[in-house]
Short mmCIF file of C-alpha atoms in Angstrom, two decimals:
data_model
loop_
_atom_site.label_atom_id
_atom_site.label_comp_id
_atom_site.label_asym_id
_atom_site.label_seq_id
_atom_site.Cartn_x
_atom_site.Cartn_y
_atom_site.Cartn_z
CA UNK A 1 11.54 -22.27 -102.61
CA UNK A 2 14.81 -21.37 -103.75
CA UNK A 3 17.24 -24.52 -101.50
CA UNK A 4 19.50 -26.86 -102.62
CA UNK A 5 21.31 -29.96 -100.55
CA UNK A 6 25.16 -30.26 -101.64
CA UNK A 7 28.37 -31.30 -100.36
CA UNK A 8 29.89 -27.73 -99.37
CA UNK A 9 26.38 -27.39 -97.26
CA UNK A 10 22.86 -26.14 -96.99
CA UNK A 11 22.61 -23.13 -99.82
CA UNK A 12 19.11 -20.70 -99.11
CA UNK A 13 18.65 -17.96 -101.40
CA UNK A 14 22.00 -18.22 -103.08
CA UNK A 15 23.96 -18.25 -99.33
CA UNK A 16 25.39 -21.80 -98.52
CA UNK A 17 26.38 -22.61 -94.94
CA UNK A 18 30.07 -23.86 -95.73
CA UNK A 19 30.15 -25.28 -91.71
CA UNK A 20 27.46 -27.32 -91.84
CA UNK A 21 26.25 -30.25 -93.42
CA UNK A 22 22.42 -31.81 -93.60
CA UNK A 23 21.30 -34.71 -95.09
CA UNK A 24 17.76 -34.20 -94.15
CA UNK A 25 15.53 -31.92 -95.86
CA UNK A 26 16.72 -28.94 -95.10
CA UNK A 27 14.08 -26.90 -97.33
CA UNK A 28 11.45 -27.06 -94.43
CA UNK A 29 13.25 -24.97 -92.36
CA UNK A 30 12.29 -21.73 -93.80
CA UNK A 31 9.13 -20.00 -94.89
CA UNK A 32 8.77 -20.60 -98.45
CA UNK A 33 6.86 -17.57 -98.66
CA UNK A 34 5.21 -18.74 -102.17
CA UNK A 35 2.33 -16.75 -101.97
CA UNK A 36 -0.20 -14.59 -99.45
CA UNK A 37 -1.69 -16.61 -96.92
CA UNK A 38 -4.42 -14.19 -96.15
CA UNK A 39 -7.89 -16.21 -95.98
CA UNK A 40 -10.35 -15.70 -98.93
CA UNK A 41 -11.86 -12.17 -99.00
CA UNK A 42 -15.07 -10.83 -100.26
CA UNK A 43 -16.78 -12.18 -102.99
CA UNK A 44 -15.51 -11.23 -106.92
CA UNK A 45 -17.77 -8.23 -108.12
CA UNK A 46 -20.20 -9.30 -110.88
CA UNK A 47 -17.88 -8.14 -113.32
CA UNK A 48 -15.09 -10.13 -112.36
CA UNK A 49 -17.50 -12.94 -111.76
CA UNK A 50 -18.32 -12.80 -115.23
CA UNK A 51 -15.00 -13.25 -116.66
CA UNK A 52 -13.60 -15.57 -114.84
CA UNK A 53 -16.82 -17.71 -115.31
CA UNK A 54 -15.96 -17.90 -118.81
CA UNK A 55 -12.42 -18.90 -118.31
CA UNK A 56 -12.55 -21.39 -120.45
CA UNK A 57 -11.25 -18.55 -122.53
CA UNK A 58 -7.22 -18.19 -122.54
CA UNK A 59 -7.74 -14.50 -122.89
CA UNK A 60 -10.05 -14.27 -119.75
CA UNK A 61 -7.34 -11.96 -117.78
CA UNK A 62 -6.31 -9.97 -120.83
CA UNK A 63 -10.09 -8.94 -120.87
CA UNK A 64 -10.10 -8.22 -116.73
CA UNK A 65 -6.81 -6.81 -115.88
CA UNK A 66 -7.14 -3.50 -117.54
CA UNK A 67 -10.41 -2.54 -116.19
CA UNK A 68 -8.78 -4.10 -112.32
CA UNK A 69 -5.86 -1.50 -113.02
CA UNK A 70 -8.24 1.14 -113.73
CA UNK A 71 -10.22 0.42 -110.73
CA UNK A 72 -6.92 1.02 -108.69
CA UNK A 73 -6.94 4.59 -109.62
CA UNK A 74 -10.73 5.07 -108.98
CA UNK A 75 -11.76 7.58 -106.21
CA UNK A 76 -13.74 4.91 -104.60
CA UNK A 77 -11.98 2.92 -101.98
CA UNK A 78 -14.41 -0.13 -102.14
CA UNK A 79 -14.00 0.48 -106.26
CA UNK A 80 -9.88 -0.10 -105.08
CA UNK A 81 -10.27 -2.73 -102.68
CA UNK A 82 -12.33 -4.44 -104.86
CA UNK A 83 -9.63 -4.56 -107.83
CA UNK A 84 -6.88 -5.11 -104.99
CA UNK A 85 -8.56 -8.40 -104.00
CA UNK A 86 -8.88 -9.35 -107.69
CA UNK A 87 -5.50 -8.69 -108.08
CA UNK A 88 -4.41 -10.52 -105.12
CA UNK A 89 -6.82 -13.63 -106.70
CA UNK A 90 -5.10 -13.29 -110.25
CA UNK A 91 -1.62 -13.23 -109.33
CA UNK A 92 -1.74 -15.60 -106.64
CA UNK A 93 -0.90 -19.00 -108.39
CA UNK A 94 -0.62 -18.44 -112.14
CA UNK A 95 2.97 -16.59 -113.08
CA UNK A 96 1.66 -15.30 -116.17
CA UNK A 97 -0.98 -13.38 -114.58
CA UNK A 98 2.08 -11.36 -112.24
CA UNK A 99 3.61 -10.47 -115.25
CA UNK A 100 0.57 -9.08 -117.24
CA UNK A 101 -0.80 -7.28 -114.13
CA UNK A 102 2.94 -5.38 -114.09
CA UNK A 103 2.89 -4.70 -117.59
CA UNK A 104 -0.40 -3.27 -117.47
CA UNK A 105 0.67 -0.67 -114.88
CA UNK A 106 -0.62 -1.99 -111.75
CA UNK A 107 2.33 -1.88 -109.18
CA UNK A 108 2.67 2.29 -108.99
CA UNK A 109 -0.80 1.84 -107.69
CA UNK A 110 -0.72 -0.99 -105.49
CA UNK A 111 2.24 0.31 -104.07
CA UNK A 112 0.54 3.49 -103.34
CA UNK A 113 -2.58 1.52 -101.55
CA UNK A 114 0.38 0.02 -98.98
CA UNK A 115 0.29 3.82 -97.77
CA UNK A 116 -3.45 4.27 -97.16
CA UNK A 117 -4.94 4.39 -93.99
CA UNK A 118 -7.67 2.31 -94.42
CA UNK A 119 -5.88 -1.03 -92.39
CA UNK A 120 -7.91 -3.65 -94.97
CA UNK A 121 -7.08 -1.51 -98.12
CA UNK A 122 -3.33 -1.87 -97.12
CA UNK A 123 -3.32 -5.26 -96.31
CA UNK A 124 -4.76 -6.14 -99.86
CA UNK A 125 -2.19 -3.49 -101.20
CA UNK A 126 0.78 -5.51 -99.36
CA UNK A 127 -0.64 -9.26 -100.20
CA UNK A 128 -1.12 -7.89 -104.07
CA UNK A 129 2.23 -6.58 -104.10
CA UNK A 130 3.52 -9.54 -102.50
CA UNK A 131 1.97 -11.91 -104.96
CA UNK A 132 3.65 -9.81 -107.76
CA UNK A 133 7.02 -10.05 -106.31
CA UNK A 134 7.30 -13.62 -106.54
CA UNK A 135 7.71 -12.84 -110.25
CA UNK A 136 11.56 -12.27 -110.74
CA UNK A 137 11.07 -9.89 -113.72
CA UNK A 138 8.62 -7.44 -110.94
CA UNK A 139 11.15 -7.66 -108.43
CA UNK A 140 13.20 -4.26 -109.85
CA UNK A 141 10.08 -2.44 -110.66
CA UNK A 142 8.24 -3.04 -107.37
CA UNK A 143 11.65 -1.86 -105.81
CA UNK A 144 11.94 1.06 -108.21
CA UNK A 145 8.69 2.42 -107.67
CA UNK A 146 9.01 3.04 -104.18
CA UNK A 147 7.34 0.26 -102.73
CA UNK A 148 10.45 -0.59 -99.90
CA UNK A 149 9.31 2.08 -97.42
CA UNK A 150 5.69 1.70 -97.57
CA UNK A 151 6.40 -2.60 -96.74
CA UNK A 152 8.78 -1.26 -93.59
CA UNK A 153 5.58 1.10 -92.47
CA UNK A 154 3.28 -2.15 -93.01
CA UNK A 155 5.31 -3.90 -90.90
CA UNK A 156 5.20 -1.79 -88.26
CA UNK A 157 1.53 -0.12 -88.69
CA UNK A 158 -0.50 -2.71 -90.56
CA UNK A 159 -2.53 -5.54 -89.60
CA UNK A 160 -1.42 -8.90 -88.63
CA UNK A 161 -1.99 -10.14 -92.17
CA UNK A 162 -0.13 -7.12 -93.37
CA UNK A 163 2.48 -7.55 -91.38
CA UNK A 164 3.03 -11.28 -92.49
CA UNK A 165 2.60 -10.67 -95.77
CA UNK A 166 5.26 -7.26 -96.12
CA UNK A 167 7.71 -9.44 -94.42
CA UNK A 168 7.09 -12.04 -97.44
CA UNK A 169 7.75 -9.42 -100.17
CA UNK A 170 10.20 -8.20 -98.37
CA UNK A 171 12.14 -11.41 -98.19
CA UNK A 172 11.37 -11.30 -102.32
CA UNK A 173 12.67 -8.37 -102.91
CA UNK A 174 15.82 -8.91 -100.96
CA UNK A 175 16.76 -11.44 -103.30
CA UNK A 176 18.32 -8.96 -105.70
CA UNK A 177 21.69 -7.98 -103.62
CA UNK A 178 21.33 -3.93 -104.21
CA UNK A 179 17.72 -4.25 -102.15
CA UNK A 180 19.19 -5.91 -98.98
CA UNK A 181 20.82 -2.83 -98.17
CA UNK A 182 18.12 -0.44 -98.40
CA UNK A 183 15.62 -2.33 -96.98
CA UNK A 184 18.33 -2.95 -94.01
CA UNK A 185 18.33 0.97 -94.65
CA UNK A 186 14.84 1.70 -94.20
CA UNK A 187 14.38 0.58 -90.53
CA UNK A 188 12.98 -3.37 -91.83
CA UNK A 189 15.24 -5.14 -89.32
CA UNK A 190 14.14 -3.77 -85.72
CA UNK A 191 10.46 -4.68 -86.84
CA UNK A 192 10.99 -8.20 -88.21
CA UNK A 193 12.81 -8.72 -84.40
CA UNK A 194 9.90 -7.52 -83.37
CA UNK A 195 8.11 -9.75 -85.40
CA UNK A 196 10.37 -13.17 -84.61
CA UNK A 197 9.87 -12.08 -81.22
CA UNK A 198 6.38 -11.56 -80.50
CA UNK A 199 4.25 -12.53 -83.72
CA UNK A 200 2.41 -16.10 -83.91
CA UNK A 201 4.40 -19.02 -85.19
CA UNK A 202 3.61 -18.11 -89.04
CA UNK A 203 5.11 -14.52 -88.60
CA UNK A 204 8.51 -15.84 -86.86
CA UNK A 205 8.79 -18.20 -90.23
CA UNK A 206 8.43 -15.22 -92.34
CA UNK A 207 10.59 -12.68 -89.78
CA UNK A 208 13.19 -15.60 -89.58
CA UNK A 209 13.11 -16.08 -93.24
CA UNK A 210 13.44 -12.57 -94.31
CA UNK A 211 15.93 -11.67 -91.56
CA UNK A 212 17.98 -14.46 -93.14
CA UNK A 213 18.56 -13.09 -96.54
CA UNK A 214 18.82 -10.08 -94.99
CA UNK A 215 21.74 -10.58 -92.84
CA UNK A 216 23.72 -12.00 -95.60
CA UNK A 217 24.82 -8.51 -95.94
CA UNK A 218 27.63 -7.37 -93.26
CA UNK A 219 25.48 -3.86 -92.32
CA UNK A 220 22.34 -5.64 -91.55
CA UNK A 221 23.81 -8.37 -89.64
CA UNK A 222 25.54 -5.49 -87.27
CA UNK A 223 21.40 -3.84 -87.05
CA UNK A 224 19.94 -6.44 -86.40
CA UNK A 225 22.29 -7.53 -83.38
CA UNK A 226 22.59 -3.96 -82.46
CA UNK A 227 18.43 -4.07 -82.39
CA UNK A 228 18.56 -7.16 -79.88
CA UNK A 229 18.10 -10.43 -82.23
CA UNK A 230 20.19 -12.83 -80.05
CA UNK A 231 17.37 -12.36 -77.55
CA UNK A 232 14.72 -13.75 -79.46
CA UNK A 233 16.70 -16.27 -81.26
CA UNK A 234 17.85 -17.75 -78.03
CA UNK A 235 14.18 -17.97 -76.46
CA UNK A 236 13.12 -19.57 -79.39
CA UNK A 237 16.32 -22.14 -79.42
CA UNK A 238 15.38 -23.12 -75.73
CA UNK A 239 12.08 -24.20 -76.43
CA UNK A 240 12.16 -27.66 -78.74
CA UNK A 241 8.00 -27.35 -78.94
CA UNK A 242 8.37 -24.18 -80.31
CA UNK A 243 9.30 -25.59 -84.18
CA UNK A 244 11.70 -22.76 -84.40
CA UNK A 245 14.89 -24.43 -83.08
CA UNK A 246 16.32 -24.96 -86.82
CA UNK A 247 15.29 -21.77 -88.21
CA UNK A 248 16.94 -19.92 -85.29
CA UNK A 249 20.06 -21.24 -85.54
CA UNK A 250 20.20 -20.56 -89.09
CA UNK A 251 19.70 -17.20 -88.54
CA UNK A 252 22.01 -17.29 -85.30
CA UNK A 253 24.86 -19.10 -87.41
CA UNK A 254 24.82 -16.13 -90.53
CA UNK A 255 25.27 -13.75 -87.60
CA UNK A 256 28.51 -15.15 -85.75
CA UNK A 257 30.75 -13.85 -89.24
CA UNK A 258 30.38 -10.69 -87.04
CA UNK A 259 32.33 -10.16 -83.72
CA UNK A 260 29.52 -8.17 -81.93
CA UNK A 261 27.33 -11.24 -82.38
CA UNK A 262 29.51 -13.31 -79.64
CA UNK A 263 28.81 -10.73 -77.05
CA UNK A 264 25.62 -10.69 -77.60
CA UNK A 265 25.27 -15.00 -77.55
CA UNK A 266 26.44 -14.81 -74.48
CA UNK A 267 24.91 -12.09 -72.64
CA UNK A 268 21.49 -13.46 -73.67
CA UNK A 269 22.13 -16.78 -72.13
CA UNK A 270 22.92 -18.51 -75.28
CA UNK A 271 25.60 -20.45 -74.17
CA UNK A 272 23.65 -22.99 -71.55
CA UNK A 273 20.76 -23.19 -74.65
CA UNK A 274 23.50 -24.20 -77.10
CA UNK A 275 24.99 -26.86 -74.85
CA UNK A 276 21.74 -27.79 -74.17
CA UNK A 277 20.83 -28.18 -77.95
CA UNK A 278 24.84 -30.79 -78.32
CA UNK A 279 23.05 -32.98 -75.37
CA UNK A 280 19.91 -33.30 -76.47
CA UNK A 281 18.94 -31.60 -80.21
CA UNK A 282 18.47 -33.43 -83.52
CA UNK A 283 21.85 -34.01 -85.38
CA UNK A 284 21.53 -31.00 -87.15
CA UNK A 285 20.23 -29.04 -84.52
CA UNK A 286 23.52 -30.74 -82.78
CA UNK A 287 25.65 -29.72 -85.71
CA UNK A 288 24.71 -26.26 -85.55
CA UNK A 289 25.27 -25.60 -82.09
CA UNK A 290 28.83 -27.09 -82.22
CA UNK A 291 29.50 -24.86 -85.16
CA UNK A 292 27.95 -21.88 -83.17
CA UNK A 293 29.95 -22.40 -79.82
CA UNK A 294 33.17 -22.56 -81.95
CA UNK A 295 33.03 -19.44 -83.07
CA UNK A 296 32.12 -18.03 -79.65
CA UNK A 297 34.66 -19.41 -78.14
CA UNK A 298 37.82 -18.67 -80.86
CA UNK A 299 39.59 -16.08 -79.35
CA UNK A 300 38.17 -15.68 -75.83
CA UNK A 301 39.72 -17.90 -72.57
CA UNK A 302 36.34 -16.28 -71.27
CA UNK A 303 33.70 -17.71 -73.23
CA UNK A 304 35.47 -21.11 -73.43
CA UNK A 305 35.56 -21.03 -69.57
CA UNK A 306 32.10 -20.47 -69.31
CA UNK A 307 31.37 -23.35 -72.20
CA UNK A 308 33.17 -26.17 -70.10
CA UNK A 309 31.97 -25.16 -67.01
CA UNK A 310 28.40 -25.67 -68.61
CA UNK A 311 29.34 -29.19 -68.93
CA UNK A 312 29.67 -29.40 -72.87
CA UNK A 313 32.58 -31.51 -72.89
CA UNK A 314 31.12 -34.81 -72.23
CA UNK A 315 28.68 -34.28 -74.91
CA UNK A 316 30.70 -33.33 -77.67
CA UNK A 317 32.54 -36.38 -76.70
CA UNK A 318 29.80 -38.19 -77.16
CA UNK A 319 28.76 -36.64 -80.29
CA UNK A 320 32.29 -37.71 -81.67
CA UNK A 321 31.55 -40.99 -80.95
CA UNK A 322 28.31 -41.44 -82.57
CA UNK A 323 27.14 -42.29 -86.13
CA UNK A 324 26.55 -38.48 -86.81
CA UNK A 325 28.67 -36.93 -90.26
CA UNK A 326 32.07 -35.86 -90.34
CA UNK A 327 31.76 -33.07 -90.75
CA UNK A 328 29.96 -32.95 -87.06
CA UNK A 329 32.36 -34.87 -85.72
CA UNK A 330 35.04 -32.46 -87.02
CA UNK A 331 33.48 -29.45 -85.55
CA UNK A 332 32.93 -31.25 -82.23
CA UNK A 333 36.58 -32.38 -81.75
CA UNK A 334 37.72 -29.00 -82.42
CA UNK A 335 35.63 -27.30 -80.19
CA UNK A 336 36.88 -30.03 -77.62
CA UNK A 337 40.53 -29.49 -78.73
CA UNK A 338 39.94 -25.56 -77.52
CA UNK A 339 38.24 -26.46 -74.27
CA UNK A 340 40.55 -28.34 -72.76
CA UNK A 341 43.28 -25.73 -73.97
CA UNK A 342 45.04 -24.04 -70.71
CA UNK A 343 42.38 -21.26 -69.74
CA UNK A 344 45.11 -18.79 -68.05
CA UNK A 345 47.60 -16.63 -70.22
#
């Protein structure tokens, strides 16, 4: 998982949160996404069996990759799911494997299979793919041979498992900058909402995740506030058992940089959830909210009425006062400093 702890704040895929600063282990917050987490599936064919019996040999998966790439093509769809599934099992934890299956032709096909309409043939089609794309040398290719729009119908059309896994390799893919914009393009952010907002705990990880390095682009951040994220995000802030507090406000905090984002805080009832969070959160849960009231409050008399008349004053005072960083305790007495600022023109 691609995180790093420094001084100027908590970096995830290459985008550092300059407000904040946490000294815990920050890299559990997100889904690693590191590879499918789709169950064990049928049992190898006899042929596959065979070879990887004997892998004692290095050259095992030079000898089975070819004939699993040739399967894809096959009329057959068990002949496809089969080779899928062998696929998946291949590239799942040895890198060299994800770059021999590319360079033997496989992703054209897969990426294909992520369009059939058999739900199960998919699914393996999306968890291959997404196996593949932790590779960084696949990412381009997978990208370049179409395989964005098929993931976005996935996520709307496929399975649960699908759906999981096509918001993994979507994340992935959305590493390299040029993607973020096309899969923002491509209709992606509405159904990872969705997703945050009514999938089991292991989809909001992934649809928190990937709407994270999404959002680091201006465009998507306007979607996916435009598509109704603060709604979600705030549910998911209110409820401390729900393990999604952090993540949230991650998310939440990328989104403020744009001014439609405020609006949207508040009319979702973010602001009583945020004080909330500066009375009773972890530090860093603590540190975030301050950070995220701030910047609601810069530039409206409105929304700084309505924060002091939720009673976050005495709190932040309190947070100023306790062993927390500076860098909290910064954020806090500024936020104080602009609450107690005349609130009439």
């Amino acid at each position: 998982m691609e995180t790093a702890n420094s001084a100027a704040g908590f970096t995830y895929l290459g985008h550092t949160f300059s407000n904040l600063s946490l000294n815990d282990h920050s890299s559990s917050a997100f889904s690693d996404c590191n590879s499918d987490r789709s169950g064990e599936f049928p049992t190898p064919s006899p042929l596959s069996r065979r070879l990887l019996l004997s892998s004692s040999a290095t050259d095992t998966s030079d000898e089975l990759i070819p004939h699993l790439v040739a399967l894809l093509l096959s009329s057959s769809v068990e002949d496809q799911k089969q080779a899928a599934m062998e696929i998946r099992l291949l590239s799942k934890h040895k890198p060299e494997n994800r770059v021999k299956i590319a360079k033997a032709g496989a992703i054209k096909p897969l990426v294909s299979l992520i369009s059939s309409s058999d739900p199960q043939l998919q699914e393996y089609g999306v968890t291959a793919i997404l196996n593949l794309s932790l590779c960084d040398e696949n990412k381009d290719l997978i990208a370049s041979s179409g395989a964005i729009k098929p993931l976005v119908r996935a996520l709307k059309m496929g399975t649960a498992t699908s759906k999981e896994n096509a918001a993994c390799a979507l994340l992935r893919l959305s590493q390299l900058e040029e993607n973020k914009i096309a899969i923002g393009r491509s209709g992606a952010i509405p159904l990872l909402v969705n997703l945050l907002e009514t999938g089991g705990f292991r989809a909001k990880k992934d649809a928190s995740t990937a709407l994270y390095s999404l959002c680091s682009a201006k465009e998507n951040k306007i979607r996916a506030v435009e598509c109704g994220i603060m709604k979600p995000l705030v549910e998911l802030m209110a409820d401390f058992g729900s393990n999604m507090v952090d993540k949230s406000a991650f998310v939440m905090s990328l989104l403020m940089s744009v001014p439609e984002s405020r609006a949207a805080v508040v009319e979702e009832g973010g602001v009583p959830v945020l004080v909330e969070i500066v009375e009773d959160g972890t530090q860093r849960q603590k540190e975030m909210a301050v950070a995220i009231l701030l910047q609601v409050c810069e530039g409206s008399v409105v929304y700084r009425t309505m924060v002091a008349r939720e009673g976050a004053i005495p709190p932040l005072v309190a947070l100023t006062q306790a062993g927390g960083t500076s860098r909290a305790k910064q954020k806090a007495e500024a936020l104080i400093e602009l609450l107690r600022q005349p609130r009439s023109h």
